[in-house]
Each structure stands twice: as C-alpha cells, then as structure tokens.
mmCIF file of C-alpha atoms in Angstrom:
data_model
loop_
_atom_site.group_PDB
_atom_site.id
_atom_site.type_symbol
_atom_site.label_atom_id
_atom_site.label_comp_id
_atom_site.label_asym_id
_atom_site.label_seq_id
_atom_site.Cartn_x
_atom_site.Cartn_y
_atom_site.Cartn_z
ATOM 1 C CA MET A 6 -18.861 -3.569 -11.619
ATOM 2 C CA ASN A 7 -19.620 -0.780 -13.423
ATOM 3 C CA ALA A 8 -16.466 0.035 -16.150
ATOM 4 C CA ILE A 9 -17.490 3.174 -16.567
ATOM 5 C CA ALA A 10 -16.254 4.612 -12.654
ATOM 6 C CA LEU A 11 -13.449 2.667 -12.327
ATOM 7 C CA PRO A 12 -10.079 4.586 -12.425
ATOM 8 C CA ASP A 13 -7.934 4.349 -15.488
ATOM 9 C CA VAL A 14 -5.023 7.002 -15.925
ATOM 10 C CA ALA A 15 -2.848 7.023 -18.906
ATOM 11 C CA PHE A 16 0.934 6.923 -19.015
ATOM 12 C CA PRO A 17 3.703 5.733 -20.794
ATOM 13 C CA GLY A 18 3.813 1.752 -20.011
ATOM 14 C CA HIS A 19 0.190 1.567 -18.852
ATOM 15 C CA ASP A 20 -0.573 -1.230 -21.045
ATOM 16 C CA LYS A 21 2.288 -2.675 -20.386
ATOM 17 C CA MET A 22 1.762 -3.295 -16.684
ATOM 18 C CA VAL A 23 -2.143 -3.851 -16.636
ATOM 19 C CA ALA A 24 -1.067 -7.353 -19.168
ATOM 20 C CA ALA A 25 1.598 -8.113 -16.398
ATOM 21 C CA LEU A 26 -0.487 -7.874 -13.368
ATOM 22 C CA ASP A 27 -3.701 -9.627 -14.971
ATOM 23 C CA ALA A 28 -1.180 -12.817 -15.502
ATOM 24 C CA ALA A 29 0.377 -12.247 -12.215
ATOM 25 C CA VAL A 30 -3.101 -11.787 -10.814
ATOM 26 C CA SER A 31 -4.355 -15.153 -12.184
ATOM 27 C CA ALA A 32 -1.730 -17.516 -11.268
ATOM 28 C CA GLY A 33 -3.112 -19.429 -8.594
ATOM 29 C CA ASP A 34 -3.646 -18.953 -4.690
ATOM 30 C CA THR A 35 -2.428 -16.031 -2.463
ATOM 31 C CA GLN A 36 0.873 -16.728 -2.064
ATOM 32 C CA ALA A 37 1.456 -17.378 -5.797
ATOM 33 C CA VAL A 38 -0.060 -14.156 -6.940
ATOM 34 C CA THR A 39 1.631 -12.103 -4.075
ATOM 35 C CA ARG A 40 4.868 -13.639 -5.625
ATOM 36 C CA ALA A 41 4.259 -12.930 -8.672
ATOM 37 C CA VAL A 42 2.472 -9.356 -8.597
ATOM 38 C CA ARG A 43 6.152 -8.868 -6.449
ATOM 39 C CA ASN A 44 8.598 -9.632 -9.385
ATOM 40 C CA VAL A 45 6.341 -7.312 -12.172
ATOM 41 C CA LEU A 46 6.385 -4.340 -9.682
ATOM 42 C CA CYS A 47 10.172 -4.291 -9.288
ATOM 43 C CA ALA A 48 10.280 -4.817 -13.439
ATOM 44 C CA LEU A 49 8.097 -2.424 -13.746
ATOM 45 C CA ILE A 50 10.447 -0.154 -11.426
ATOM 46 C CA ARG A 51 13.159 -0.793 -13.762
ATOM 47 C CA ASP A 52 11.498 -0.525 -17.226
ATOM 48 C CA ARG A 53 12.416 2.861 -18.752
ATOM 49 C CA ASP A 54 9.370 2.232 -20.861
ATOM 50 C CA PHE A 55 7.021 2.494 -17.807
ATOM 51 C CA GLU A 56 7.039 6.028 -16.315
ATOM 52 C CA LEU A 57 4.249 7.081 -13.825
ATOM 53 C CA PRO A 58 2.299 9.779 -14.119
ATOM 54 C CA SER A 59 3.708 13.223 -13.131
ATOM 55 C CA CYS A 60 0.968 13.826 -10.164
ATOM 56 C CA VAL A 61 2.414 11.158 -8.339
ATOM 57 C CA HIS A 62 5.262 12.667 -7.627
ATOM 58 C CA GLU A 63 3.740 15.837 -5.863
ATOM 59 C CA PRO A 64 3.029 15.415 -2.632
ATOM 60 C CA ILE A 65 0.210 16.732 -0.553
ATOM 61 C CA SER A 66 0.949 19.105 2.940
ATOM 62 C CA ASP A 67 -1.501 17.870 5.141
ATOM 63 C CA HIS A 68 -1.141 13.740 4.266
ATOM 64 C CA TYR A 69 0.547 11.194 1.748
ATOM 65 C CA ALA A 70 -1.100 11.058 -1.064
ATOM 66 C CA ARG A 71 -3.399 8.114 -2.498
ATOM 67 C CA ARG A 72 -3.819 8.255 -5.975
ATOM 68 C CA GLU A 73 -5.504 5.598 -7.381
ATOM 69 C CA LEU A 74 -4.261 4.633 -10.982
ATOM 70 C CA TYR A 75 -6.133 1.686 -11.881
ATOM 71 C CA ARG A 76 -8.668 -0.876 -11.018
ATOM 72 C CA SER A 77 -9.589 -3.723 -12.865
ATOM 73 C CA PRO A 78 -12.860 -4.036 -14.495
ATOM 74 C CA THR A 79 -12.164 -8.105 -14.719
ATOM 75 C CA LEU A 80 -9.904 -8.920 -11.366
ATOM 76 C CA GLY A 81 -10.814 -6.317 -9.598
ATOM 77 C CA TYR A 82 -7.316 -5.717 -8.628
ATOM 78 C CA SER A 83 -6.008 -1.866 -7.788
ATOM 79 C CA VAL A 84 -3.741 -0.219 -8.608
ATOM 80 C CA VAL A 85 -2.648 2.905 -5.725
ATOM 81 C CA ALA A 86 0.529 4.923 -5.973
ATOM 82 C CA MET A 87 1.317 7.139 -2.753
ATOM 83 C CA THR A 88 2.874 9.975 -2.430
ATOM 84 C CA TRP A 89 4.746 10.346 0.873
ATOM 85 C CA GLY A 90 6.139 14.149 2.159
ATOM 86 C CA PRO A 91 8.855 14.572 4.630
ATOM 87 C CA GLY A 92 8.226 13.252 7.634
ATOM 88 C CA GLN A 93 4.517 11.475 6.377
ATOM 89 C CA GLY A 94 3.673 8.304 7.960
ATOM 90 C CA THR A 95 0.590 6.299 8.553
ATOM 91 C CA PRO A 96 -0.281 4.566 12.390
ATOM 92 C CA VAL A 97 -0.496 1.077 13.212
ATOM 93 C CA HIS A 98 -2.797 -0.406 10.665
ATOM 94 C CA ASP A 99 -4.456 -3.573 8.648
ATOM 95 C CA HIS A 100 -5.194 -3.835 5.064
ATOM 96 C CA SER A 101 -8.607 -5.282 5.790
ATOM 97 C CA GLY A 102 -8.256 -8.500 4.914
ATOM 98 C CA LEU A 103 -6.447 -7.565 1.504
ATOM 99 C CA TRP A 104 -3.628 -8.940 0.269
ATOM 100 C CA CYS A 105 -0.939 -5.978 -0.936
ATOM 101 C CA VAL A 106 2.449 -5.650 -2.719
ATOM 102 C CA GLU A 107 3.943 -2.566 -1.854
ATOM 103 C CA GLY A 108 6.865 -0.987 -3.942
ATOM 104 C CA VAL A 109 9.198 1.807 -3.339
ATOM 105 C CA TRP A 110 9.690 4.176 -6.664
ATOM 106 C CA ASP A 111 11.614 7.141 -5.535
ATOM 107 C CA GLY A 112 13.219 8.060 -2.488
ATOM 108 C CA GLU A 113 12.921 5.580 0.986
ATOM 109 C CA LEU A 114 10.598 4.699 3.322
ATOM 110 C CA ASP A 115 10.789 3.024 6.890
ATOM 111 C CA ILE A 116 8.169 0.081 6.919
ATOM 112 C CA THR A 117 7.654 -1.881 10.224
ATOM 113 C CA GLN A 118 6.260 -5.177 10.605
ATOM 114 C CA TYR A 119 3.884 -5.613 13.836
ATOM 115 C CA GLU A 120 3.021 -8.796 15.293
ATOM 116 C CA LEU A 121 -0.637 -9.140 16.926
ATOM 117 C CA LEU A 122 -0.166 -11.050 20.264
ATOM 118 C CA GLU A 123 -3.436 -10.255 21.446
ATOM 119 C CA HIS A 124 -6.956 -8.618 21.489
ATOM 120 C CA ASP A 125 -9.836 -7.940 23.743
ATOM 121 C CA GLY A 126 -12.626 -6.023 22.231
ATOM 122 C CA GLU A 127 -11.286 -3.444 20.449
ATOM 123 C CA ARG A 128 -8.001 -3.252 22.447
ATOM 124 C CA PHE A 129 -5.414 -4.784 20.607
ATOM 125 C CA ARG A 130 -1.784 -5.934 21.502
ATOM 126 C CA PHE A 131 0.989 -5.628 19.341
ATOM 127 C CA ARG A 132 4.778 -6.231 19.445
ATOM 128 C CA PRO A 133 6.917 -4.970 16.716
ATOM 129 C CA GLY A 134 8.454 -7.598 14.654
ATOM 130 C CA GLY A 135 10.950 -5.806 12.375
ATOM 131 C CA GLY A 136 11.657 -2.793 9.961
ATOM 132 C CA VAL A 137 12.966 -2.606 7.204
ATOM 133 C CA GLN A 138 14.359 0.736 5.291
ATOM 134 C CA ALA A 139 13.231 0.204 1.840
ATOM 135 C CA GLY A 140 14.769 2.070 -1.459
ATOM 136 C CA PRO A 141 13.926 2.163 -5.328
ATOM 137 C CA GLY A 142 13.450 -1.244 -6.194
ATOM 138 C CA SER A 143 12.608 -3.025 -2.940
ATOM 139 C CA ALA A 144 9.379 -4.359 -3.135
ATOM 140 C CA GLY A 145 7.504 -6.879 -0.271
ATOM 141 C CA SER A 146 3.858 -8.270 0.016
ATOM 142 C CA LEU A 147 1.922 -8.053 3.053
ATOM 143 C CA ILE A 148 -1.144 -11.033 3.276
ATOM 144 C CA PRO A 149 -3.604 -11.289 6.240
ATOM 145 C CA PRO A 150 -3.317 -11.749 8.981
ATOM 146 C CA HIS A 151 0.351 -10.503 8.999
ATOM 147 C CA GLU A 152 -0.858 -6.932 7.199
ATOM 148 C CA TYR A 153 -0.074 -4.800 10.546
ATOM 149 C CA HIS A 154 2.593 -2.432 10.096
ATOM 150 C CA THR A 155 3.246 1.001 9.465
ATOM 151 C CA ILE A 156 5.008 2.966 6.910
ATOM 152 C CA ARG A 157 6.838 6.280 7.226
ATOM 153 C CA ASN A 158 9.392 8.659 5.160
ATOM 154 C CA THR A 159 11.570 9.726 7.540
ATOM 155 C CA SER A 160 13.300 12.411 5.164
ATOM 156 C CA ASP A 161 13.456 16.141 6.217
ATOM 157 C CA ALA A 162 13.870 16.832 2.432
ATOM 158 C CA GLN A 163 12.894 14.244 0.034
ATOM 159 C CA VAL A 164 9.574 13.457 -1.187
ATOM 160 C CA ALA A 165 9.241 9.225 -1.904
ATOM 161 C CA VAL A 166 6.852 7.640 -3.923
ATOM 162 C CA SER A 167 5.552 3.994 -4.008
ATOM 163 C CA LEU A 168 3.053 1.712 -5.480
ATOM 164 C CA HIS A 169 0.753 -0.590 -4.238
ATOM 165 C CA ILE A 170 -0.798 -3.601 -5.809
ATOM 166 C CA TYR A 171 -4.021 -4.440 -3.661
ATOM 167 C CA LYS A 172 -6.481 -7.348 -3.776
ATOM 168 C CA ALA A 173 -9.118 -4.827 -4.462
ATOM 169 C CA GLU A 174 -10.492 -1.518 -4.571
ATOM 170 C CA MET A 175 -9.028 -0.515 -0.551
ATOM 171 C CA GLN A 176 -11.694 1.414 1.299
ATOM 172 C CA CYS A 177 -11.561 1.550 4.443
ATOM 173 C CA CYS A 178 -8.748 -0.050 7.420
ATOM 174 C CA SER A 179 -8.244 -0.354 10.635
ATOM 175 C CA THR A 180 -5.868 1.573 12.671
ATOM 176 C CA PHE A 181 -4.575 1.339 15.976
ATOM 177 C CA VAL A 182 -3.655 4.375 18.415
ATOM 178 C CA PRO A 183 -1.359 3.705 21.204
ATOM 179 C CA ALA A 184 -3.069 3.563 24.790
ATOM 180 C CA GLU A 185 -0.650 1.616 27.693
ATOM 181 C CA GLY A 186 2.471 -0.317 26.949
ATOM 182 C CA GLU A 187 2.198 -2.867 23.918
ATOM 183 C CA TRP A 188 -1.935 -2.000 23.822
ATOM 184 C CA TYR A 189 -3.518 0.103 21.094
ATOM 185 C CA VAL A 190 -7.475 1.177 20.638
ATOM 186 C CA ARG A 191 -8.659 0.182 17.405
ATOM 187 C CA SER A 192 -10.542 2.801 15.471
ATOM 188 C CA ASN A 193 -12.202 2.521 11.494
ATOM 189 C CA ARG A 194 -10.940 4.443 9.298
ATOM 190 C CA ALA A 195 -12.228 5.040 5.687
ATOM 191 C CA LEU A 196 -9.727 5.755 2.767
ATOM 192 C CA GLU A 197 -10.064 8.440 0.916
ATOM 193 C CA THR A 198 -8.111 9.017 -3.071
ATOM 194 C CA ASP A 199 -6.578 12.378 -4.257
ATOM 195 C CA GLU A 200 -7.536 13.410 -7.599
ATOM 196 C CA ALA A 201 -4.714 11.283 -10.428
ATOM 197 C CA ALA A 202 -4.317 13.223 -13.705
#
C-alpha cells in the first residue's frame, strides 16, 4: 500500500477512533471483529469528543454521498461516511465479500435485509428477510454471505448520515435490478467516493 495516497481526513476524535478501530480489527475471527467494531462505532456516536467533518452533513442532490475518511495503512480497513438526502437510497446490493459494520449518526434509515434463495447465472432470487428503521446510535453488521440489503432515507425533508467500517476499501459491488417476481438481475457497479474535507 502507498501510505501517501490513503485517505486520512482530520476531525475531532480522529486519533481515538483509529486506536479503537485498530484494536477492534485485531480482535480475532470475523464474528469477534465485527462485534468489537460495532461496540466501537456505538461508543463513538455517543462520544462528545468525536465529531465527523462538516462535509458529511452536506448531501449531494443526485446521489447519496460516499466520503472515505480514513483507510488503515497497516490493517487495510476503511471508514466511509455516507450522506443520504431525502428519499435517497440503494438498490439491493452486496459488499463484494467484505464484512461491514454500519452505524447511523444522524436521521433515520430504513434497512432491509434480503435472503438469497437461489441463482441461475446472473439471475438471483431474493426474498426480503426483515427490515429495521435505524436511528442515531444504532449499528449493525453485515457478514458474507448474509450481506444483501438496501438502505434508504425515507424522510422527505431530513438528511441522514451513517458511518461504515469495511474490512478493506470497497471499490465495487453487485447491484440487483428487479426482473419478475422474486427474481433480480445482477449488475457490477464500480463505486466512487465524493470529496471529503
């Protein structure tokens, strides 16, 4: 890895976040790591000394914003803040085999898990497996193969902000477009990040 090119945005509590995440990501197997990262994320959301950069509260009108705030030069994990304007959301998607812990910072997000029933080539059959209306301070983890989900800000007026910790930089994912009934067609999608300052 080229440490010079890695994202590393300064903000209050940055060093505390890095130290806590470094310890959590070194916690053992995937279950232990995601549990430890979820605990760190919940603690950071409540910590008055921790403050996300002001840019993450600014929505982008034509898409939800993905701002990578930090990537560990030694452990590889990535910290991404997402800003969801009113009504913005994702299609059904995966995380390219990466574990992720997601926490809501501001606003509310509707998160729906999808259960993969079967697939045939690029056609996948899903069934919604349950959903949650997540508010500030709530966090959950996605561990492959149970990673298929949607996220949506259902508010018509409020902006929502979430913080996502990924096992590594997530450069692409698969999205799934509804076809007929429970069937979806897979499409590969390159993920871009928006400027963080």
